[in-house]
XYZ file of N, CA and C in Angstrom:
717
model
N 119.361 100.460 104.125
C 118.922 101.715 103.480
C 119.962 101.800 102.625
N 121.148 101.405 102.794
C 122.783 102.054 102.366
C 122.140 101.830 100.764
N 122.019 100.276 100.814
C 122.022 99.896 99.547
C 121.688 100.359 98.547
N 120.333 101.154 99.079
C 119.408 101.812 98.106
C 119.696 102.856 97.894
N 120.977 103.476 97.059
C 121.515 104.766 96.916
C 122.458 104.754 95.069
N 122.261 105.506 94.164
C 122.549 105.266 93.428
C 123.430 106.671 92.783
N 124.647 106.039 92.235
C 125.624 107.286 92.062
C 126.093 108.237 93.037
N 125.540 107.679 94.791
C 125.683 108.677 95.899
C 124.735 109.359 96.225
N 123.567 109.117 95.519
C 122.168 109.996 95.834
C 121.138 108.881 96.244
N 119.956 109.615 97.131
C 119.182 108.405 98.093
C 118.027 108.726 97.741
N 117.011 107.845 98.258
C 115.840 107.755 97.445
C 115.003 109.041 98.245
N 114.661 109.605 97.945
C 113.667 110.972 98.621
C 112.347 110.513 98.302
N 111.821 111.042 99.913
C 110.032 110.633 99.664
C 109.477 112.298 100.495
N 108.711 112.754 99.566
C 107.845 113.945 98.894
C 106.676 113.664 99.211
N 106.261 114.238 101.266
C 105.507 114.396 101.826
C 104.410 115.314 101.652
N 103.187 115.192 101.123
C 102.159 115.610 101.066
C 101.007 115.566 102.414
N 101.395 116.960 103.168
C 99.921 116.684 104.490
C 98.436 116.911 104.348
N 97.711 116.797 104.722
C 96.577 117.108 105.090
C 96.604 118.906 105.282
N 95.287 119.258 104.941
C 94.834 121.174 104.129
C 96.022 121.669 105.276
N 95.450 121.706 106.530
C 96.737 122.542 107.766
C 97.390 121.595 108.520
N 98.121 120.789 108.491
C 98.874 120.198 109.129
C 100.298 120.246 109.661
N 100.749 119.508 110.455
C 102.384 120.123 110.137
C 102.875 118.657 110.358
N 104.521 119.446 110.081
C 105.484 118.646 109.067
C 106.790 118.352 110.304
N 106.233 119.381 111.383
C 107.089 119.392 112.950
C 107.576 118.458 113.989
N 108.585 118.047 114.081
C 108.492 117.512 115.353
C 109.113 116.369 115.755
N 109.460 115.482 116.497
C 110.717 114.191 116.432
C 109.752 112.919 116.417
N 107.908 112.853 115.823
C 107.270 111.409 116.327
C 106.543 111.942 114.674
N 106.951 112.490 113.389
C 106.043 112.322 112.382
C 106.900 111.525 111.181
N 106.129 110.765 110.139
C 106.705 110.528 108.997
C 107.930 110.811 108.573
N 107.906 111.952 108.739
C 108.979 112.856 107.699
C 109.931 112.436 108.402
N 110.303 112.528 109.717
C 111.143 111.918 110.741
C 111.871 110.719 110.888
N 110.945 110.006 110.807
C 110.798 108.337 111.090
C 111.809 108.195 109.551
N 111.518 109.032 108.394
C 111.249 107.994 107.058
C 112.971 108.659 107.212
N 113.276 110.310 108.119
C 114.819 110.229 107.589
C 115.494 109.695 108.666
N 114.959 108.770 109.394
C 115.827 108.177 110.494
C 116.450 106.766 109.872
N 115.524 106.272 108.376
C 116.100 105.050 108.003
C 116.666 105.627 107.177
N 117.241 106.474 106.470
C 117.889 106.933 105.669
C 117.494 107.582 104.412
N 116.481 107.706 104.437
C 115.993 108.547 102.983
C 115.883 110.241 103.202
N 115.914 110.784 101.966
C 115.937 112.569 102.007
C 114.213 112.670 102.012
N 113.593 113.612 103.093
C 112.452 113.756 102.740
C 112.318 115.183 102.616
N 110.852 115.599 102.725
C 110.612 116.956 102.295
C 109.087 116.773 102.517
N 108.385 117.760 103.293
C 107.037 118.086 103.513
C 106.540 119.273 103.451
N 105.462 119.305 102.876
C 104.601 120.704 102.868
C 103.008 120.008 102.541
N 102.433 121.454 102.903
C 100.860 121.263 103.389
C 100.049 122.449 102.281
N 99.427 121.981 101.705
C 98.374 122.361 100.778
C 98.433 124.383 100.940
N 97.777 124.468 102.191
C 98.061 125.538 102.809
C 99.029 126.293 102.927
N 100.297 126.034 102.651
C 101.278 126.978 102.966
C 100.770 127.727 101.466
N 100.565 127.709 100.243
C 100.448 128.897 99.296
C 99.817 129.576 99.782
N 99.018 129.759 100.459
C 98.372 130.754 101.406
C 99.187 131.734 101.184
N 100.160 131.536 102.017
C 101.464 133.140 101.705
C 101.661 133.491 100.863
N 101.663 133.157 99.108
C 101.684 133.677 98.267
C 100.519 133.913 97.302
N 99.554 133.730 97.397
C 98.155 134.128 97.186
C 96.848 134.158 98.043
N 95.645 134.972 97.706
C 94.711 135.431 98.208
C 93.822 133.980 98.982
N 93.475 133.487 99.954
C 92.786 132.419 100.428
C 91.039 132.727 99.449
N 91.218 133.227 99.583
C 89.463 133.650 98.631
C 89.497 133.669 97.398
N 90.329 132.151 96.897
C 90.346 132.053 95.730
C 89.681 131.363 94.908
N 88.421 131.361 93.942
C 87.693 130.048 93.589
C 87.924 129.051 92.927
N 89.602 129.237 92.404
C 90.349 128.637 91.686
C 91.630 128.247 92.485
N 91.648 128.062 93.688
C 92.791 127.687 94.628
C 93.599 126.380 94.593
N 92.422 125.224 93.779
C 93.749 124.347 93.875
C 94.217 124.184 93.116
N 94.233 124.909 92.242
C 95.282 125.124 91.143
C 96.861 125.327 91.702
N 96.099 126.865 92.585
C 97.992 127.312 93.330
C 98.039 125.664 94.111
N 97.506 124.690 94.803
C 97.672 123.841 95.429
C 98.836 122.960 94.648
N 98.296 122.693 93.400
C 98.781 122.073 92.361
C 99.890 122.846 92.301
N 100.119 123.813 91.741
C 101.554 124.574 91.080
C 102.195 124.392 92.112
N 102.007 124.988 93.611
C 102.954 124.767 94.627
C 103.752 123.393 94.760
N 102.838 122.082 94.945
C 103.662 120.417 94.670
C 104.355 120.215 93.729
N 103.825 121.015 92.432
C 104.540 120.404 90.977
C 105.862 122.048 91.555
N 106.002 122.680 91.776
C 107.110 123.169 91.983
C 107.945 123.311 92.871
N 107.580 122.695 94.323
C 108.203 121.904 95.153
C 109.006 120.396 94.577
N 108.537 120.531 94.359
C 108.975 118.842 93.738
C 110.129 119.124 92.678
N 109.877 119.664 91.777
C 110.849 119.826 90.840
C 112.258 120.253 91.540
N 112.558 121.082 92.460
C 113.383 121.182 93.283
C 113.872 119.536 93.844
N 113.101 119.688 94.932
C 113.740 118.141 95.282
C 114.139 117.153 94.744
N 113.868 116.928 93.595
C 114.181 115.574 92.444
C 115.441 115.644 92.413
N 115.773 116.904 92.008
C 117.779 117.445 92.092
C 117.792 116.846 92.791
N 118.088 116.573 94.018
C 118.827 116.332 95.423
C 118.635 114.642 95.225
N 117.831 113.777 94.891
C 117.087 112.221 95.295
C 118.207 111.640 93.679
N 118.313 109.735 94.190
C 117.987 109.596 92.613
C 116.680 109.150 92.224
N 115.522 108.608 93.068
C 114.230 108.495 92.921
C 113.338 108.932 93.871
N 112.099 109.329 94.142
C 111.263 109.683 94.245
C 110.043 109.074 94.374
N 109.397 109.056 95.978
C 108.638 108.188 96.254
C 107.491 109.284 97.112
N 106.400 109.657 96.331
C 105.617 110.395 96.289
C 104.079 109.747 97.426
N 104.508 110.389 98.498
C 103.615 109.656 99.823
C 102.667 111.255 100.185
N 101.233 110.699 100.009
C 99.889 111.850 100.124
C 98.886 111.794 101.219
N 98.945 112.049 102.217
C 98.574 112.192 103.332
C 97.003 112.942 103.590
N 95.748 112.720 103.286
C 94.689 113.296 103.406
C 94.676 113.803 101.887
N 93.837 114.830 102.119
C 93.690 115.817 100.907
C 95.024 115.781 99.936
N 96.623 115.815 100.558
C 97.290 115.500 100.183
C 97.496 113.644 99.202
N 96.706 113.193 99.565
C 96.432 111.947 98.319
C 96.356 112.152 97.027
N 95.698 113.576 97.290
C 94.465 113.498 95.878
C 95.551 114.389 95.278
N 96.208 115.401 95.545
C 97.714 115.648 94.918
C 98.774 114.848 94.866
N 99.067 113.788 95.615
C 100.153 113.099 95.290
C 99.660 112.152 93.616
N 98.315 111.856 94.037
C 98.021 111.385 92.298
C 97.934 112.325 91.122
N 97.928 113.919 91.613
C 98.273 114.274 90.511
C 99.905 114.081 89.738
N 100.813 114.395 91.121
C 101.973 114.355 91.028
C 102.177 112.887 90.405
N 102.034 111.682 90.861
C 102.532 110.758 90.358
C 102.136 110.421 88.819
N 100.760 110.576 88.106
C 100.569 110.664 86.760
C 101.220 111.379 86.160
N 101.604 113.017 86.319
C 101.975 114.054 85.470
C 103.866 114.074 85.363
N 104.149 113.209 86.320
C 105.374 112.958 86.775
C 106.026 112.118 86.319
N 105.741 110.988 86.406
C 105.850 109.641 86.349
C 106.866 109.155 87.905
N 106.311 109.464 88.826
C 107.299 109.395 90.115
C 107.445 107.577 90.271
N 108.109 107.029 90.851
C 108.597 105.728 91.201
C 107.749 105.125 91.854
N 106.926 105.597 92.683
C 105.855 105.155 93.441
C 105.353 105.750 94.590
N 103.720 105.514 94.617
C 102.926 106.807 95.157
C 102.400 105.863 96.465
N 102.455 106.425 97.839
C 101.320 105.906 98.660
C 100.230 107.042 99.083
N 99.249 106.415 99.099
C 98.155 107.349 99.701
C 97.785 106.732 100.789
N 97.308 107.455 102.111
C 97.056 107.577 102.841
C 95.697 108.277 103.491
N 94.577 107.719 104.076
C 93.136 108.694 103.802
C 93.091 109.487 103.164
N 93.190 108.894 101.445
C 92.967 110.267 100.364
C 91.628 110.018 100.387
N 90.757 110.850 100.604
C 89.418 111.434 100.391
C 88.668 111.388 99.314
N 87.908 110.150 98.756
C 87.345 110.061 97.611
C 85.982 110.374 97.780
N 85.837 109.822 99.028
C 83.867 109.245 99.467
C 83.941 110.254 100.365
N 82.979 110.896 101.065
C 83.248 111.592 101.845
C 81.060 111.045 103.147
N 82.029 110.779 103.883
C 81.039 110.473 105.506
C 80.450 111.383 106.473
N 81.305 112.437 106.274
C 80.594 113.179 107.148
C 80.896 114.703 107.000
N 79.753 115.413 106.407
C 80.210 116.878 105.499
C 80.915 117.964 106.499
N 80.504 117.860 108.184
C 81.168 118.743 108.894
C 81.677 118.651 109.144
N 82.180 117.307 109.425
C 84.380 117.527 109.560
C 85.245 117.666 108.446
N 84.301 117.214 107.238
C 85.154 117.584 105.797
C 85.416 119.262 106.249
N 83.781 120.328 106.238
C 84.026 121.551 106.454
C 85.585 122.339 107.261
N 85.309 121.483 109.204
C 86.681 121.646 109.856
C 87.776 121.191 109.389
N 87.841 120.531 108.205
C 89.758 119.903 107.717
C 89.901 121.151 106.523
N 88.749 121.671 106.441
C 88.980 122.996 105.631
C 88.862 124.020 105.356
N 88.668 124.439 107.234
C 87.970 125.689 107.129
C 89.341 126.558 107.311
N 89.690 127.490 106.519
C 91.080 128.534 106.592
C 90.617 129.173 108.120
N 92.004 129.214 108.368
C 92.321 129.693 109.894
C 93.288 131.180 109.568
N 93.189 132.379 109.556
C 93.909 133.878 109.293
C 94.875 133.589 110.283
N 95.828 134.331 110.024
C 96.847 134.189 111.109
C 96.449 135.376 112.490
N 95.718 136.363 111.804
C 95.273 137.129 112.958
C 93.940 136.910 113.176
N 93.267 136.658 114.000
C 92.139 136.810 114.628
C 90.993 137.692 114.884
N 90.223 138.003 114.326
C 89.224 139.455 114.531
C 87.170 138.801 114.120
N 87.342 139.989 114.913
C 86.034 139.847 113.987
C 85.335 140.473 112.019
N 86.554 140.940 111.788
C 86.293 141.738 110.872
C 86.891 140.545 109.153
N 87.640 138.999 109.891
C 88.259 137.708 109.199
C 86.871 137.028 109.458
N 85.844 136.791 110.006
C 84.093 136.110 110.162
C 84.042 135.695 108.997
N 83.606 136.868 107.848
C 83.149 136.513 106.435
C 84.121 136.069 105.826
N 85.460 136.435 105.439
C 86.244 135.759 105.423
C 87.050 134.619 105.507
N 86.824 134.102 106.456
C 86.706 133.009 107.073
C 85.465 132.084 106.320
N 84.579 132.513 106.430
C 83.589 131.677 105.752
C 83.408 131.684 104.001
N 84.128 132.584 103.831
C 83.741 132.758 102.464
C 85.003 131.277 101.757
N 85.998 131.652 102.407
C 87.329 130.888 101.586
C 87.246 129.411 101.942
N 86.720 129.281 103.005
C 86.196 127.822 103.495
C 85.648 127.496 102.692
N 84.225 127.610 102.227
C 83.623 127.697 100.861
C 84.034 127.490 99.819
N 84.973 128.155 99.642
C 85.960 127.871 97.830
C 86.856 126.624 98.544
N 87.135 126.533 99.391
C 88.152 125.531 99.382
C 87.324 123.796 99.773
N 86.062 124.134 99.573
C 85.336 123.198 99.484
C 84.996 122.824 98.235
N 84.380 123.983 97.733
C 84.374 124.099 95.893
C 85.799 123.085 95.062
N 86.553 123.487 95.970
C 87.498 123.331 94.931
C 88.325 121.673 95.441
N 88.063 121.545 96.927
C 88.241 120.064 96.750
C 87.313 119.229 95.861
N 86.223 119.626 95.625
C 85.601 118.715 95.223
C 85.955 118.557 93.469
N 86.535 119.920 93.101
C 87.184 119.869 91.754
C 88.296 118.981 91.896
N 89.283 118.511 93.010
C 90.778 118.183 92.995
C 90.152 116.257 93.434
N 89.089 116.159 94.083
C 88.771 114.902 93.992
C 87.828 114.515 92.721
N 87.374 115.096 91.564
C 87.035 114.440 90.355
C 88.599 114.092 89.495
N 88.896 115.762 89.630
C 90.466 115.356 88.800
C 91.018 114.138 89.370
N 91.393 113.968 90.486
C 92.277 112.516 90.860
C 91.524 111.225 90.489
N 90.382 111.336 90.194
C 89.516 109.902 89.807
C 89.876 109.908 88.469
N 90.206 110.702 87.366
C 89.806 110.636 86.057
C 91.071 110.263 86.233
N 92.344 111.006 86.932
C 93.894 110.355 86.270
C 94.450 108.627 87.018
N 93.388 108.524 87.755
C 93.463 106.958 88.254
C 93.898 105.959 87.605
N 93.101 105.981 86.105
C 93.589 105.059 85.358
C 94.705 105.392 84.424
N 95.672 106.356 84.384
C 96.675 106.117 84.056
C 97.792 106.236 84.747
N 97.306 105.763 86.032
C 98.616 105.171 86.759
C 99.820 104.147 86.826
N 100.613 104.136 86.369
C 101.254 102.200 86.661
C 102.463 102.624 87.730
N 102.578 103.093 88.238
C 104.099 103.107 89.367
C 103.256 102.252 90.594
N 104.029 101.531 90.683
C 104.001 100.980 92.631
C 103.099 101.767 93.643
N 101.986 101.252 93.918
C 100.897 101.599 94.555
C 101.345 101.172 96.046
N 100.900 102.590 97.065
C 100.467 101.541 98.477
C 99.367 102.452 98.617
N 98.059 101.764 99.433
C 96.823 102.680 99.724
C 96.440 102.055 101.076
N 96.964 103.223 102.197
C 96.775 103.038 103.411
C 95.579 103.504 103.943
N 94.362 102.599 104.400
C 93.498 103.891 105.186
C 92.579 103.130 106.755
N 92.717 104.150 107.354
C 92.136 104.029 108.900
C 90.484 103.369 108.196
N 89.934 102.737 109.660
C 88.870 101.855 109.553
C 87.748 102.196 110.706
N 88.456 103.479 110.893
C 87.888 104.112 112.273
C 87.627 105.397 111.938
N 87.969 106.167 110.791
C 87.726 107.704 110.648
C 86.276 107.356 110.198
N 85.778 109.019 110.846
C 84.506 109.441 110.320
C 84.353 110.613 109.330
N 85.718 110.903 109.091
C 85.204 112.148 107.853
C 85.388 111.281 106.508
N 85.665 110.762 105.860
C 85.916 109.338 104.977
C 85.479 108.560 104.829
N 84.692 107.982 104.056
C 83.967 106.986 104.254
C 85.634 106.172 103.568
N 85.990 104.890 104.047
C 87.100 104.393 103.699
C 87.173 103.438 103.068
N 85.926 103.211 102.008
C 86.235 102.444 100.472
C 86.503 103.739 99.251
N 86.611 104.336 99.604
C 88.021 105.688 99.031
C 88.882 104.160 98.577
N 89.180 103.752 100.063
C 90.816 102.976 99.782
C 90.026 102.249 98.960
N 89.496 101.673 98.233
C 88.830 100.759 97.386
C 88.836 100.888 96.210
N 88.740 102.387 95.969
C 88.194 102.981 94.709
C 89.402 102.860 93.887
N 90.022 103.901 94.694
C 91.535 103.928 94.640
C 92.462 102.694 93.776
N 92.302 101.965 94.599
C 93.284 100.188 94.624
C 92.626 99.761 93.291
N 91.488 100.133 93.189
C 90.836 98.982 91.819
C 90.946 99.895 90.642
N 91.418 101.102 90.653
C 90.900 101.712 89.456
C 92.277 102.322 88.893
N 93.197 102.149 89.600
C 94.390 102.418 88.850
C 95.323 100.842 88.206
N 96.126 101.578 87.121
C 96.385 100.350 86.242
C 97.697 99.606 86.340
N 98.385 100.341 88.304
C 99.890 99.562 88.684
C 99.487 97.834 88.905
N 100.670 97.158 88.231
C 100.796 95.735 88.742
C 101.497 95.486 89.910
N 102.092 96.840 90.734
C 102.619 96.309 91.968
C 101.783 96.949 92.779
N 100.220 97.069 93.526
C 99.645 97.376 94.005
C 99.223 96.630 95.175
N 99.527 97.825 96.467
C 98.833 96.898 97.758
C 98.091 98.083 98.343
N 97.105 97.090 99.458
C 96.313 97.986 100.242
C 96.158 97.399 101.597
N 95.929 98.737 102.619
C 96.430 97.643 104.405
C 95.558 98.508 104.845
N 94.580 97.986 105.771
C 93.690 98.970 106.453
C 94.501 99.069 107.682
N 93.945 99.974 108.504
C 94.251 100.374 110.155
C 93.417 100.296 110.716
N 92.718 99.201 111.717
C 91.088 99.089 111.799
C 90.995 99.773 113.664
N 92.215 100.052 113.959
C 92.422 101.123 115.408
C 92.184 102.931 115.388
N 92.699 103.073 113.578
C 92.920 104.091 113.940
C 91.681 105.572 113.085
N 91.785 106.720 113.494
C 90.776 107.285 113.084
C 91.801 108.594 111.918
N 91.135 108.961 111.372
C 91.182 109.730 110.169
C 92.887 110.934 109.954
N 93.045 111.414 111.388
C 94.601 111.691 111.753
C 95.577 110.565 111.817
N 95.523 109.045 111.505
C 96.433 107.936 111.434
C 97.806 108.340 111.668
N 98.561 109.087 111.062
C 99.771 109.353 111.631
C 99.748 110.018 112.887
N 99.075 110.086 113.350
C 99.305 110.524 114.997
C 98.002 110.090 115.524
N 97.908 109.180 115.489
C 96.963 107.818 116.424
C 98.128 106.611 116.949
N 97.101 106.198 117.395
C 97.784 105.005 118.769
C 98.404 104.084 117.324
N 98.044 103.948 115.981
C 98.714 103.166 115.023
C 99.906 103.574 114.559
N 100.305 104.923 114.940
C 101.277 105.632 113.699
C 102.734 104.985 113.829
N 102.991 104.226 114.358
C 104.225 103.698 114.140
C 104.159 102.427 113.218
N 103.299 101.971 113.587
C 102.710 100.331 112.210
C 103.095 100.920 110.593
N 102.009 102.344 110.869
C 102.089 102.595 109.719
C 103.314 103.148 109.064
N 104.382 103.797 110.154
C 105.389 104.459 109.441
C 106.359 102.894 108.965
N 105.990 101.673 110.118
C 107.188 100.868 109.620
C 106.227 100.158 107.865
N 105.013 100.033 108.050
C 104.658 99.477 106.637
C 104.542 100.423 105.262
N 104.852 101.728 105.294
C 105.721 102.898 104.437
C 107.132 102.477 104.039
N 107.580 102.052 105.356
C 109.296 101.662 104.967
C 109.414 100.804 104.356
N 108.871 99.589 104.991
C 108.651 98.168 103.955
C 108.443 98.439 102.487
N 107.478 98.911 102.603
C 106.636 99.051 100.594
C 107.750 100.198 100.186
N 108.194 101.235 100.127
C 109.489 102.129 99.975
C 110.424 100.583 99.700
N 111.102 100.362 100.191
C 112.449 99.294 100.141
C 111.623 98.207 98.961
N 111.192 97.806 98.857
C 110.155 96.321 97.779
C 110.418 97.172 96.559
N 109.930 98.415 96.608
C 109.763 99.192 95.401
C 111.328 99.701 94.866
N 111.395 100.055 95.554
C 112.910 100.269 95.136
C 114.410 99.728 94.755
N 114.120 98.391 96.009
C 114.827 96.845 95.504
C 114.642 96.780 93.853
N 113.201 96.544 94.071
C 112.142 95.606 92.484
C 113.104 96.693 91.142
N 113.446 98.074 91.548
C 113.831 98.897 90.623
C 115.663 98.844 90.341
N 115.788 98.647 90.950
C 117.451 98.393 91.241
C 117.725 96.922 90.484
N 116.933 96.503 91.165
C 117.197 95.076 90.385
C 117.144 94.951 88.854
N 115.918 96.085 87.904
C 115.927 95.914 87.077
C 116.955 96.681 86.333
N 117.465 97.868 87.438
C 118.329 98.412 86.524
C 120.139 97.585 86.320
N 120.012 96.990 87.048
C 121.332 96.008 87.403
C 122.524 96.385 88.193
N 121.871 97.089 89.244
C 122.297 97.816 90.108
C 122.669 96.858 91.392
N 121.269 96.051 91.809
C 121.762 94.873 92.975
C 121.395 93.968 92.356
């Protein structure tokens, strides 16, 4: 990994997790990539609830704006940036990759098609910091808003796929119940990237980064990024 540097700066991995995912701990993708020598930054869409009302019919704009703002800060620390989007973060990752022309994109269980609506509701359900009976209506309404905005986010991502030209890796688990794994084929077949790969993991569910094959996923992500960045540096004449 030491050779994948330029002007003293390293490759950065901008990781967008699922709605209310956690980036902490020593058994995460972020931690693994740091161990391989990458700079990493991890965020979740729900983070923006700290600065805006969760009961917002257009909250997906806040999800995108928050990710854009954090990416703008992160790029200054890196030679180049790879966006890694997990679950709903994959939809946001597609937006970032198209708008900012990042050097590579990895989607992990990005939800284009849904198989289990109840499971999707659980995935998007808003959880207030303080639970009380007075918050019940707020939870229901904000979750409905999340569902509405999720649909808007899917539609936007589908429109942007044909504009993607960066190297792409699509990762999809096959034991997933919430997302129809044909979502992976849709993403793979609708991008214009010359360098694109697709990888299925047969033993994992939706939360693949915490499942039994997570180490294989981490290794696959690392291998793809090294390959993409080596190609970039070769074109630029650095290796």
